[in-house]
Short mmCIF file of C-alpha atoms and ligand atoms in Angstrom, two decimals:
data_model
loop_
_atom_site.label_atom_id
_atom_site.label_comp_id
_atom_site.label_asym_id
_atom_site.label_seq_id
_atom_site.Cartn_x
_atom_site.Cartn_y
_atom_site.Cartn_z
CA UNK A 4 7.60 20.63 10.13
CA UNK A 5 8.25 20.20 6.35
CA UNK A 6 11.21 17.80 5.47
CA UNK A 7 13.05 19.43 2.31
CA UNK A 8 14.39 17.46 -0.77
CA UNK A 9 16.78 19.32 -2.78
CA UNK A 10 17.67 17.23 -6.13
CA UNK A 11 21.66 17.46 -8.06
CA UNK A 12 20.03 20.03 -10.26
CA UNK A 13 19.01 22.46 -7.19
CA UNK A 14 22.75 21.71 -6.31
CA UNK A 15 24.44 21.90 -9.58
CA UNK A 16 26.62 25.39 -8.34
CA UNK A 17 26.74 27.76 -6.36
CA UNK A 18 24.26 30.06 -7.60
CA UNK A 19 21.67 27.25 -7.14
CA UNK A 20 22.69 26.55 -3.42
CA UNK A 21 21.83 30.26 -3.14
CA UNK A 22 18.07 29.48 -4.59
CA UNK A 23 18.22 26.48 -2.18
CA UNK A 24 19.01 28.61 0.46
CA UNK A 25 16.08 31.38 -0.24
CA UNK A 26 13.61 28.74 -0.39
CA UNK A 27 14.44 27.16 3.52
CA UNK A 28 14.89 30.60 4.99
CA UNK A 29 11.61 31.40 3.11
CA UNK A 30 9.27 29.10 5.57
CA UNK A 31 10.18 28.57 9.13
CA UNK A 32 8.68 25.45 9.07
CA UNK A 33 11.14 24.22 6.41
CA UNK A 34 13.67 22.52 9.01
CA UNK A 35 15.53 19.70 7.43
CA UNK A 36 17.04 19.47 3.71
CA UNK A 37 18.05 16.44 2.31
CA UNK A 38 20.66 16.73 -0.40
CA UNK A 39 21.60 15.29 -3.67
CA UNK A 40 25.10 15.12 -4.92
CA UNK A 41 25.63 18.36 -7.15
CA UNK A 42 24.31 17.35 -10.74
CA UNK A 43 24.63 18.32 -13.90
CA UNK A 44 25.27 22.70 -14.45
CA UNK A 45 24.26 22.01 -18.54
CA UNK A 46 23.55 19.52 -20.61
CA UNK A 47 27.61 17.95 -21.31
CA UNK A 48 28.46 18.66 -17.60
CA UNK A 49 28.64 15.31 -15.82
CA UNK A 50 27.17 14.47 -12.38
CA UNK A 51 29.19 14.30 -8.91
CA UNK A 52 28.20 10.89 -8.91
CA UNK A 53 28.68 9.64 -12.06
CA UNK A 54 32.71 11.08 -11.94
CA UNK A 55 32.34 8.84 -8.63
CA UNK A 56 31.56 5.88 -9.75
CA UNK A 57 34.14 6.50 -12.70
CA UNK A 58 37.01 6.97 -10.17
CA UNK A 59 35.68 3.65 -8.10
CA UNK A 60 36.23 2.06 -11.61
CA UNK A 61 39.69 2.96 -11.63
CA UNK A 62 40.14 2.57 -8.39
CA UNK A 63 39.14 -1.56 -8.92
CA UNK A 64 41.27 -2.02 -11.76
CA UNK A 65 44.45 -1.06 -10.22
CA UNK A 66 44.78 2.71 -11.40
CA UNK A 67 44.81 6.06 -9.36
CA UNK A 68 41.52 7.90 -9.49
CA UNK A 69 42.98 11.35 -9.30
CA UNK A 70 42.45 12.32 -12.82
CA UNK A 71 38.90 12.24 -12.38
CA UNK A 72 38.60 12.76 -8.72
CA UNK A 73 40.64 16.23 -9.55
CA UNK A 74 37.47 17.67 -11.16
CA UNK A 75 34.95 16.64 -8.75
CA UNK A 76 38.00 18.75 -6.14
CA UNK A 77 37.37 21.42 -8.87
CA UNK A 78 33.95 22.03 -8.54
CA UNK A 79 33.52 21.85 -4.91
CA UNK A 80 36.52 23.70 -4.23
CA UNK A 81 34.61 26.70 -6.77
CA UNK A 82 31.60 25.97 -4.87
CA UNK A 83 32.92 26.68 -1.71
CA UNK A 84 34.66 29.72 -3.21
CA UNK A 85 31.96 31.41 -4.40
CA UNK A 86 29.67 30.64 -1.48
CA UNK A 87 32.34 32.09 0.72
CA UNK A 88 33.11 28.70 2.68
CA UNK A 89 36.67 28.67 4.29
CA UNK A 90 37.71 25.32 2.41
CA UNK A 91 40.08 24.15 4.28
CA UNK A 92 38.12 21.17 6.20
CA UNK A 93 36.56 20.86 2.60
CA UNK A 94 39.96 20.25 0.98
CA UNK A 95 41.55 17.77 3.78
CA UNK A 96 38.16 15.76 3.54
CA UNK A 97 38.60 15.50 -0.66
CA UNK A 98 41.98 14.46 0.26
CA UNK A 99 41.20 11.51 2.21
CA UNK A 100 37.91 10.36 -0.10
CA UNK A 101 40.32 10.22 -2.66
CA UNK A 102 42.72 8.03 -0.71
CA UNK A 103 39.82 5.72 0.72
CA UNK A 104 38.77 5.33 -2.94
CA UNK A 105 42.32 4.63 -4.90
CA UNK A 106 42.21 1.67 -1.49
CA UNK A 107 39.34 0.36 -2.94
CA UNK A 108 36.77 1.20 -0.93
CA UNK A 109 34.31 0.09 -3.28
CA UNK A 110 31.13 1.37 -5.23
CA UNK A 111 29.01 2.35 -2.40
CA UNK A 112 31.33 4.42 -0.42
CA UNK A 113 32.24 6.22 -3.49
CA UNK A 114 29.06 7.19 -4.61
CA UNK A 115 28.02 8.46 -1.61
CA UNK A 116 30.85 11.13 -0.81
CA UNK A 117 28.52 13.51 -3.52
CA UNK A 118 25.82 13.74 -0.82
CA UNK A 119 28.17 13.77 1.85
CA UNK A 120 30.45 16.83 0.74
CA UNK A 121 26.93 18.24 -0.64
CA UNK A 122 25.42 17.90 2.49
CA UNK A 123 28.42 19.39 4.37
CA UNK A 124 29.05 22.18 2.22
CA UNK A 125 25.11 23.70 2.44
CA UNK A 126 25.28 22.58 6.58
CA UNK A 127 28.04 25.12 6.65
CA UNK A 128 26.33 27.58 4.17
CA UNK A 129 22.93 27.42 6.06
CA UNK A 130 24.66 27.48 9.54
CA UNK A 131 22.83 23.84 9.78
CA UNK A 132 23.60 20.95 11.77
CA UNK A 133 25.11 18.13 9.52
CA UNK A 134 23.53 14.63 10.56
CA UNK A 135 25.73 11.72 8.72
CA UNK A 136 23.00 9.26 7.20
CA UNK A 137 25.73 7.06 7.66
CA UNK A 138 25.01 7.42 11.46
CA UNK A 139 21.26 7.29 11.10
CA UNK A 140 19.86 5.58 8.41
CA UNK A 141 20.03 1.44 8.79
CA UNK A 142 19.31 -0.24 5.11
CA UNK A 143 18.74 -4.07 4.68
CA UNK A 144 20.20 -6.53 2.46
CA UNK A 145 17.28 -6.09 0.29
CA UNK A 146 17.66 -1.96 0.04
CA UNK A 147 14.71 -1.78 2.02
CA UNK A 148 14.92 0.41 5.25
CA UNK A 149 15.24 -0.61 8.66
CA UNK A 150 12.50 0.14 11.11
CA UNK A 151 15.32 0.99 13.90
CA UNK A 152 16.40 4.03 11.05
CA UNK A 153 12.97 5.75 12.36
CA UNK A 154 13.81 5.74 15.96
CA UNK A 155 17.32 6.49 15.79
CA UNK A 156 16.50 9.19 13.65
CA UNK A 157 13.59 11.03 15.29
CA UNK A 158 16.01 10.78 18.43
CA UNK A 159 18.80 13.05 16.64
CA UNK A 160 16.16 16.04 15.35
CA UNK A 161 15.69 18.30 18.51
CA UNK A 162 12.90 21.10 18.64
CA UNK A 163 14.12 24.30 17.30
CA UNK A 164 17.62 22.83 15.39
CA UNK A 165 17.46 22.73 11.75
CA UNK A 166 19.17 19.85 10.22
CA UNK A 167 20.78 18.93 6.44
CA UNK A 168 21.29 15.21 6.01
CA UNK A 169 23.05 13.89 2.48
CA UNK A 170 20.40 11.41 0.88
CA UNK A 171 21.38 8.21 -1.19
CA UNK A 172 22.75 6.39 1.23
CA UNK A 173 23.22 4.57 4.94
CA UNK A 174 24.52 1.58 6.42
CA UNK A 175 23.54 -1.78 7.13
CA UNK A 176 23.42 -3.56 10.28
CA UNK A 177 27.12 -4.58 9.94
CA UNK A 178 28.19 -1.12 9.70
CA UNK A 179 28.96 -1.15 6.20
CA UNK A 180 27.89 1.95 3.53
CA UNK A 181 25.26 1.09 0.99
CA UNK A 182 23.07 2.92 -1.09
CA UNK A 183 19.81 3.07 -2.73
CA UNK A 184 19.54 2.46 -6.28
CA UNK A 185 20.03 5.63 -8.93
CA UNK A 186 18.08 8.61 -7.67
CA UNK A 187 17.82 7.15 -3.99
CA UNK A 188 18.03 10.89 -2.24
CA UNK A 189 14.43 10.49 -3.16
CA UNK A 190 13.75 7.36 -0.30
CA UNK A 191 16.21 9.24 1.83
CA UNK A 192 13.82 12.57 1.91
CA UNK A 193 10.78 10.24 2.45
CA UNK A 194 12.42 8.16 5.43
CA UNK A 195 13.23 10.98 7.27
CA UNK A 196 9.68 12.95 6.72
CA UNK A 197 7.99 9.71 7.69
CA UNK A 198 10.71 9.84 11.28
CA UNK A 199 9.51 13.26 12.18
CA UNK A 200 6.25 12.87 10.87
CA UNK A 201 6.20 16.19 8.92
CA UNK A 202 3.04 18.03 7.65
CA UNK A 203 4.66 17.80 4.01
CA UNK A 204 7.90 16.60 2.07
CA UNK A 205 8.74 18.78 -0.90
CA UNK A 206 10.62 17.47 -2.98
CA UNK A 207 12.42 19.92 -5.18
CA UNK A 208 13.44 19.66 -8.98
CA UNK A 209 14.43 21.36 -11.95
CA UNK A 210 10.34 20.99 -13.25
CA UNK A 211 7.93 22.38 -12.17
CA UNK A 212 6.04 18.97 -11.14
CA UNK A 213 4.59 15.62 -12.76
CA UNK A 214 3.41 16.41 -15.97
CA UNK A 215 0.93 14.38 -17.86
CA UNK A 216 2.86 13.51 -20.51
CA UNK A 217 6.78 13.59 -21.18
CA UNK A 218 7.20 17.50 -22.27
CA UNK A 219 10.05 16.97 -24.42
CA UNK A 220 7.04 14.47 -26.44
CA UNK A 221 4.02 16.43 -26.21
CA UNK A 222 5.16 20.12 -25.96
CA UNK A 223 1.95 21.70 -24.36
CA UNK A 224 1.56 18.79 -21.53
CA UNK A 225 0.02 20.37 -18.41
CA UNK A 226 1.28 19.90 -14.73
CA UNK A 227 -0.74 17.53 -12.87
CA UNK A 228 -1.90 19.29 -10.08
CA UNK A 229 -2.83 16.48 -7.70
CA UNK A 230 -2.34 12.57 -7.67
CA UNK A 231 -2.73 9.85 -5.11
CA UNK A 232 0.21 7.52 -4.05
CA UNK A 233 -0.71 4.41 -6.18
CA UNK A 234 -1.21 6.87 -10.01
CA UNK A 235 2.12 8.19 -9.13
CA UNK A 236 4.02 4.61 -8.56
CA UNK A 237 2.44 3.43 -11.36
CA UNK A 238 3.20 6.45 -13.57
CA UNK A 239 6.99 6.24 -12.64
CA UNK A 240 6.87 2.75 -13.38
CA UNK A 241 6.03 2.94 -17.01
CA UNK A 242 8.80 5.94 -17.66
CA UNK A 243 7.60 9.23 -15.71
CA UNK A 244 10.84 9.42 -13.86
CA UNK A 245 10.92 12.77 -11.86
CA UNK A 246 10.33 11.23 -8.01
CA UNK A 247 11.20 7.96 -7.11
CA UNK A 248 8.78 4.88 -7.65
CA UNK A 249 10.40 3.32 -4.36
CA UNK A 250 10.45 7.05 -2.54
CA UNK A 251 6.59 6.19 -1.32
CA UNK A 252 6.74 3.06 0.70
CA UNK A 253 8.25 4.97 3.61
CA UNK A 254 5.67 7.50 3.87
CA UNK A 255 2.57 5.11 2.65
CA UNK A 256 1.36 4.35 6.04
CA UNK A 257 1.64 7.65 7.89
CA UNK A 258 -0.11 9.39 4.68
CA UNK A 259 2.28 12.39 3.98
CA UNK A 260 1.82 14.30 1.28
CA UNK A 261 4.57 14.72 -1.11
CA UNK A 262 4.59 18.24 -3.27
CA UNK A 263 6.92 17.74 -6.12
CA UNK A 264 8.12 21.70 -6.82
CA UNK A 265 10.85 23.70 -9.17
CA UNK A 266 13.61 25.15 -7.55
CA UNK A 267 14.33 27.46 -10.58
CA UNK A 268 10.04 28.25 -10.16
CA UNK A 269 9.19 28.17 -6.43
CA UNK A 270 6.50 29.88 -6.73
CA UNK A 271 4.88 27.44 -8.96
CA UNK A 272 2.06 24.99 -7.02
CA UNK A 273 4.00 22.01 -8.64
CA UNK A 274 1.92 18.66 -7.85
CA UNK A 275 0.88 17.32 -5.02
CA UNK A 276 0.89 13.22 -4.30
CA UNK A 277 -1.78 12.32 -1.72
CA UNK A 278 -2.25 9.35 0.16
CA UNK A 279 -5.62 9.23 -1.89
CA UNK A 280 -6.58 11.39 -5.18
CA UNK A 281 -9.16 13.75 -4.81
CA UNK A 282 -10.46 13.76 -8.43
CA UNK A 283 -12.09 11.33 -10.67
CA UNK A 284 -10.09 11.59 -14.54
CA UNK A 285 -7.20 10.65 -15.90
CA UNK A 286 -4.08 12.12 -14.54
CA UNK A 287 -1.05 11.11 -17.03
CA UNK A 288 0.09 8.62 -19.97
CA UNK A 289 3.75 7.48 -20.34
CA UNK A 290 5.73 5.15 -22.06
CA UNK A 291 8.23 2.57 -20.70
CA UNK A 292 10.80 1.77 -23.53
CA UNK A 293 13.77 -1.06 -24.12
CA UNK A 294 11.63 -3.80 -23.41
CA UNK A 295 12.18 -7.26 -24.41
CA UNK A 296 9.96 -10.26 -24.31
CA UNK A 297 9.66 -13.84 -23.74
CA UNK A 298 7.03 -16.37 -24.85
CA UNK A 299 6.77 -19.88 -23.95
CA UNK A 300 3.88 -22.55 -24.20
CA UNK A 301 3.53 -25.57 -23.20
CA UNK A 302 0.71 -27.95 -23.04
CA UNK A 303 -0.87 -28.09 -19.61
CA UNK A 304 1.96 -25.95 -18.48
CA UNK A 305 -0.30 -24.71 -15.44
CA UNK A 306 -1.16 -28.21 -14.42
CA UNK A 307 2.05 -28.73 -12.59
CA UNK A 308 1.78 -26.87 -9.14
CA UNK A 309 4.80 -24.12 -8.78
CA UNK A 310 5.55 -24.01 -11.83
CA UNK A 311 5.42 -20.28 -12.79
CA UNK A 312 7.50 -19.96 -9.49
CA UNK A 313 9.83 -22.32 -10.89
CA UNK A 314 10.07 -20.55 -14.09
CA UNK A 315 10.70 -17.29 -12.87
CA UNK A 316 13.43 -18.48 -10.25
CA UNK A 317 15.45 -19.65 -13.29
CA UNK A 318 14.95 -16.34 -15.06
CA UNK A 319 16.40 -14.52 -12.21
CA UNK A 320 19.51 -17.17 -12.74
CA UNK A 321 19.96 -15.35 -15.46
CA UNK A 322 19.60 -12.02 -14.55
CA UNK A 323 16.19 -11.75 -16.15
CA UNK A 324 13.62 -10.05 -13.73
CA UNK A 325 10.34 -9.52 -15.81
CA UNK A 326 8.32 -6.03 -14.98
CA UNK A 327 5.30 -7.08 -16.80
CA UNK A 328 3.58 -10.80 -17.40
CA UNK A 329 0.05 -12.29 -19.58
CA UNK A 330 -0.84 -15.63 -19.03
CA UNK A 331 -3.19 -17.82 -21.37
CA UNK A 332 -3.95 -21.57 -20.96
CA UNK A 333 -1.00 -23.08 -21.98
CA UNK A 334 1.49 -19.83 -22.53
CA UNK A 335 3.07 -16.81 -20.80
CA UNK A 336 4.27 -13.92 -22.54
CA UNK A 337 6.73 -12.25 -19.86
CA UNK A 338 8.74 -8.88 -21.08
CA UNK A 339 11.98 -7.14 -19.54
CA UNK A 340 14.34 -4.66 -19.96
CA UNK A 341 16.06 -5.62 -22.79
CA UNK A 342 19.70 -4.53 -20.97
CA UNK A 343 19.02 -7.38 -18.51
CA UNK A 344 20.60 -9.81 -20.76
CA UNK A 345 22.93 -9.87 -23.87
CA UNK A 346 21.68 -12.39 -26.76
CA UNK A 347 24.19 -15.38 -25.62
CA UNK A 348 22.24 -14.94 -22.55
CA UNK A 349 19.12 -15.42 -23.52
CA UNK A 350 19.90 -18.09 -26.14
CA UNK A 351 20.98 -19.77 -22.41
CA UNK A 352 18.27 -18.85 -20.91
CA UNK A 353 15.74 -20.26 -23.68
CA UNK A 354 18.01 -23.56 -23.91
CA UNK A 355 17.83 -24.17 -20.04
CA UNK A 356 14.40 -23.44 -20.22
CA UNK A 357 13.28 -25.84 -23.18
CA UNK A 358 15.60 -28.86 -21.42
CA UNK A 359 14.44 -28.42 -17.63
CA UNK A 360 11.09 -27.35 -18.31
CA UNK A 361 10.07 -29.84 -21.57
CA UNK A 362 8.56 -26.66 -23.27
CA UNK A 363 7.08 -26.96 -26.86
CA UNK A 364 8.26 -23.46 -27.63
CA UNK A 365 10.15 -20.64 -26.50
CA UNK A 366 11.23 -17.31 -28.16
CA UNK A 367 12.28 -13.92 -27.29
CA UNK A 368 12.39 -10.79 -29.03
CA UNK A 369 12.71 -7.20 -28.69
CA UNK A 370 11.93 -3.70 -29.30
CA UNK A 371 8.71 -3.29 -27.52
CA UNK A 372 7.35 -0.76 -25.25
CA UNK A 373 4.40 -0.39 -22.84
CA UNK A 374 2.26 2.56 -22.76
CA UNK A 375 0.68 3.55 -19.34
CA UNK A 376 -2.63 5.54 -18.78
CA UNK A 377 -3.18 6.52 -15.28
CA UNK A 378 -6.44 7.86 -13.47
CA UNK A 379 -8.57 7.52 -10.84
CA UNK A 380 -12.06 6.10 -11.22
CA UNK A 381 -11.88 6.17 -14.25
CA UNK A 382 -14.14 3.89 -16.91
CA UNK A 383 -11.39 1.77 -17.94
CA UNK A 384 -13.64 -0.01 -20.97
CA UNK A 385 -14.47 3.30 -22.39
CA UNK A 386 -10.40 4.56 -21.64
CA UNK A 387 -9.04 2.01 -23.19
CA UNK A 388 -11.55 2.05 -26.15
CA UNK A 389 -11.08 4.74 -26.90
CA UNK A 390 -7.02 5.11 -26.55
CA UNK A 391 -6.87 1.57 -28.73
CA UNK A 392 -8.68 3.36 -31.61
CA UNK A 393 -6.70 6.66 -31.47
CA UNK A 394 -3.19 4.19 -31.67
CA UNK A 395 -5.11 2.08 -34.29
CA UNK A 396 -5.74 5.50 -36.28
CA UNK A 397 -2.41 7.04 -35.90
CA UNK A 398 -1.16 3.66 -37.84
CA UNK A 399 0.05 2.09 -34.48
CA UNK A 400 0.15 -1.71 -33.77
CA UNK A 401 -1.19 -3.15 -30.15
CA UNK A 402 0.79 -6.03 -29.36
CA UNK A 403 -1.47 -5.95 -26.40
CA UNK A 404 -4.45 -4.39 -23.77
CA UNK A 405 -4.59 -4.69 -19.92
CA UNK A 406 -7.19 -3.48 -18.09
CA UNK A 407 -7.91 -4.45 -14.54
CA UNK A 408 -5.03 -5.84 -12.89
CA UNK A 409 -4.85 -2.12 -11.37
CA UNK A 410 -7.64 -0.19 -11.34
CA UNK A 411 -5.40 3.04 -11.35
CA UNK A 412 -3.80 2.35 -14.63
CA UNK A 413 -4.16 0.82 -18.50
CA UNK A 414 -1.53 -0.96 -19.98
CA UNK A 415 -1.21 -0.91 -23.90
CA UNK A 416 2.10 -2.94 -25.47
CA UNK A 417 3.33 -1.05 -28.64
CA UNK A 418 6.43 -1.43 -30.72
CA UNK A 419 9.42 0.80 -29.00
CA UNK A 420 10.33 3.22 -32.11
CA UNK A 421 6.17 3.84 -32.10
CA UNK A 422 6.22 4.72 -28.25
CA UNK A 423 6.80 8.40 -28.40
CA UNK A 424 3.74 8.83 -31.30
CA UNK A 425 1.21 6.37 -29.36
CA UNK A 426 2.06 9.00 -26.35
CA UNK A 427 1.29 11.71 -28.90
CA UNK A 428 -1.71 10.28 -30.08
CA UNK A 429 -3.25 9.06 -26.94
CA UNK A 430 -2.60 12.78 -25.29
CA UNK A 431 -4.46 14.24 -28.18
CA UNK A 432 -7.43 11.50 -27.51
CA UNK A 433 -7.53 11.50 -24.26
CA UNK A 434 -6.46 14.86 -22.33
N1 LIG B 763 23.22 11.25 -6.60
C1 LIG B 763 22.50 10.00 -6.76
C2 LIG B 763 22.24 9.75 -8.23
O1 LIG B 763 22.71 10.49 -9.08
C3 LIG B 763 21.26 9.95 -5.94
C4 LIG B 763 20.26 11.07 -6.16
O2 LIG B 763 20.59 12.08 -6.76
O3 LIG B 763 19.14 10.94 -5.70
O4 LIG B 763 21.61 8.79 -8.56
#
C-alpha cells in the first residue's frame, strides 16, 4: 500500500483536487490520502489556515469572526461547486465551525477545521471513507505521537477500503484537539504510513522534489534524486523547508521510504529519502537565516558540574531555545532565532545571567546565519576546505567551521545579508 500526502498547494482549488484525484486513481496501490488545508491559489491568496488562525484571533478578543470566516465559506463553497459536491452538509458544518470558533474554541480547534473540511470535501469527491484524525491520532503534551495512535489506527484501515484522513492534527489523551507545529500534515502522512506499514509515502508538493540548493538562489539547482533520513533532517534544519524535519521520526524505525513528488509534474521521479543513502557525495547546501547569538565566558565556567544544564534551563525562562552551540575552555557561543526574544528580553536575559551565574562577560548580537553542506561519506576536511576558500574568495566572512559533530553535514556561520551569496558561491565550488 502507498500512504498519499497531498500538501495546501495540491489543494489550493478545485482544479488541483482534480490533479489530486488523477494521481490516486492512477495506482491502485495508492489507498489513503492525507490532506492539507487548501493553500495558497497565487502568490497574494492567503492560506485556509492562516484566515483560521485570524478568525481564532478575533474570536479571543471578543469580536465575531465572520468577516474572515465568510471567505474561507467562499472558497469551499466554490470548491464544492465546481467539483460538483451537493454542499449542503458542507454549508451546515461551516456554520457550526464558525459558531464553535466566535465561543472560543481556541487555536487548535480552529486551525484544524482546514484539514477537516479538506479532508471531507475530497472523501466525498473520491467516494472515500473519511477517518477523523481526531478519532485516531493520540498526540502528547510534548507534540510527540502516541504509540496507542498506531494501533488504533491500523485497526480502522480494512483491506480493500480506501481512506482520506485530514493531517495537522489529533487529540490528546484528555480528548482535547491539538496540532502539530506549522506544516504538521507532513507527521500526520508519516504516522499513518508507519500504522499500515506501506511500501512508500509520497508526499506530494508544488516542486518537483529536494533540490540542492534553494532555486529561487541558485537558478539551475538540480533535484536530488536520492537522500538518506539523517541528510534530509539535517538539510531541513538549516532552511530546506519542503518536508517536515519532524515528519521522519515516525517512520525511522520501520525504514519507509519517503518520495517527495510534484503534483503539477507527476511524472517527474522527484527524490527519494531512504532509511540509508545509497551514494557517496554531497547531496545539498542551505542556509538557515535570523539567527542571533549569545556569548558568555567565565573563568572555569566548566568546573562547576551542571552548569551548562543550568544555563540553558534559564534560557528557556526566557523563551530562548538555542539550535546551534561551540564551547571553548572558559566560553560558549550559543545562537537562536533571533524572533525568540525582543531586545528588553535579552537585556533580561544577559542581566539574570551575569547576577546568578557570576559571569565575566556576556553579549548578544544578531544578524548571523549558518550555512549547511550535506553528504554522505563525504571527506569533510577536504569539503570544508574547500567551501571556506570559495566564501573567503567571494569576499565572505566565517564567523565559524564545524565539522564532525555529524558526519552527514558541515556547518559554516556567515553574516545573514551574506547567506544567499555564500549559498551561491559554495554551489558553484562544490556541485
Ligand atoms: N495547514 C497547516 C499549515 O499551514 C498544516 C500543513 O499544511 O501541513 O501549517
Amino acid at each position: 500500500m502507498i500512504v498519499c500526502k497531498f500538501g495546501g498547494s495540491s489543494l489550493a482549488d478545485a482544479g488541483q483536487m482534480k490533479k489530486v484525484r488523477a494521481i490516486l486513481e492512477s495506482d491502485s496501490k495508492r489507498r489513503i490520502a492525507v490532506v492539507s488545508a487548501p493553500g495558497k491559489r497565487n502568490k497574494e491568496d492567503e492560506k485556509i489556515t492562516d484566515l483560521l488562525y485570524q478568525c481564532n484571533a478575533l474570536a479571543q478578543k471578543g469580536q465575531s469572526c465572520r468577516p474572515v470566516f465568510n471567505e474561507i465559506v467562499k472558497r469551499f463553497m466554490q470548491i464544492a461547486k465546481e467539483l460538483k459536491l451537493d454542499d449542503r452538509e458542507l454549508s451546515t458544518m461551516l456554520d457550526s465551525i464558525r459558531v464553535a470558533i466566535d465561543a472560543g474554541r481556541g487555536a487548535d480547534y480552529a486551525a484544524s477545521r482546514g484539514e477537516y473540511l479538506s479532508a471531507y470535501v475530497m472523501s466525498r469527491f473520491l467516494g472515500w471513507e473519511f477517518i477523523d484524525a481526531a478519532d485516531a491520532i493520540v498526540i502528547n503534551a510534548d507534540s510527540t505521537v502516541n504509540e496507542s495512535t498506531y494501533t488504533k489506527l491500523s485497526e480502522r484501515i480494512e483491506d480493500g477500503k480506501n481512506y482520506v484522513i485530514p493531517g495537522f492534527y489529533g487529540e490528546t489523551e484528555q480528548g482535547v484537539l491539538k496540532t502539530f507545529s506549522r506544516g504538521g500534515s507532513d507527521i500526520t502522512g508519516a504516522i499513518v504510513a508507519r500504522a499500515v506499514n506501506a511500501e512508500l509515502y509520497e508526499n506530494w508538493t508544488d516542486v518537483s522534489g529536494i533540490y540542492r540548493a534553494d532555486p529561487r538562489i541558485v537558478e539551475n539547482a538540480e533535484v536530488i534524486p536520492s537522500m538518506s533520513y539523517k541528510e534530509m533532517r539535517e538539510l531541513a534544519d538549516v532552511g530546506a523547508s519542503v518536508f517536515h524535519e519532524e515528519a521522519i521520526a515516525p517512520v525511522y524505525s520501520s525504514g519507509i521510504p519517503i518520495n517527495v513528488k510534484n503534483t503539477n509534474k507527476p511524472e517527474e521521479p522527484g527524490t527519494m529519502i531512504l532509511p540509508v543513502a545509497e551514494y557517496k557525495g554531497l547531496s545539498g547546501v542551505s542556509a538557515r537565516t535570523g539567527l542571533s547569538r549569545i556569548s558568555l565566558r567565565k573563568l572555569m565556567l566548566f568546573k562547576k558540574s551542571g552548569m551548562r544544564h543550568a544555563l540553558l534551563t534559564m534560557l528557556h525562562i526566557f523563551g530562548i531555545r538555542p539550535c546551534f552551540s561551540l564551547f571553548g575552555i572558559d566560553s560558549i557561543v550559543w545562537f537562536f532565532e533571533t524572533k525568540q526574544a525582543s531586545e528588553s528580553v535579552c537585556q533580561a536575559m544577559c542581566d539574570r545571567l551575569t547576577k546568578d551565574f557570576g559571569l565575566d562577560t556576556i553579549s548578544v548580537d544578531h544578524g548571523y546565519a549558518i550555512l549547511g553542506i550535506t553528504g554522505q561519506n563525504m571527506d569533510e576536511a577536504v569539503v570544508s576546505a574547500k567551501a571556506v576558500s570559495a566564501l573567503t574568495e567571494a569576499g565572505i566572512e566565517v564567523s565559524f567551521v564545524n565539522a564532525g559533530s555529524s558526519d552527514t553535514t558541515i556547518l559554516i556561520g556567515v553574516r545573514d545579508e551574506k547567506a544567499k551569496d555564500a549559498v551561491k558561491a559554495v554551489y558553484a565550488e562544490l556541485f
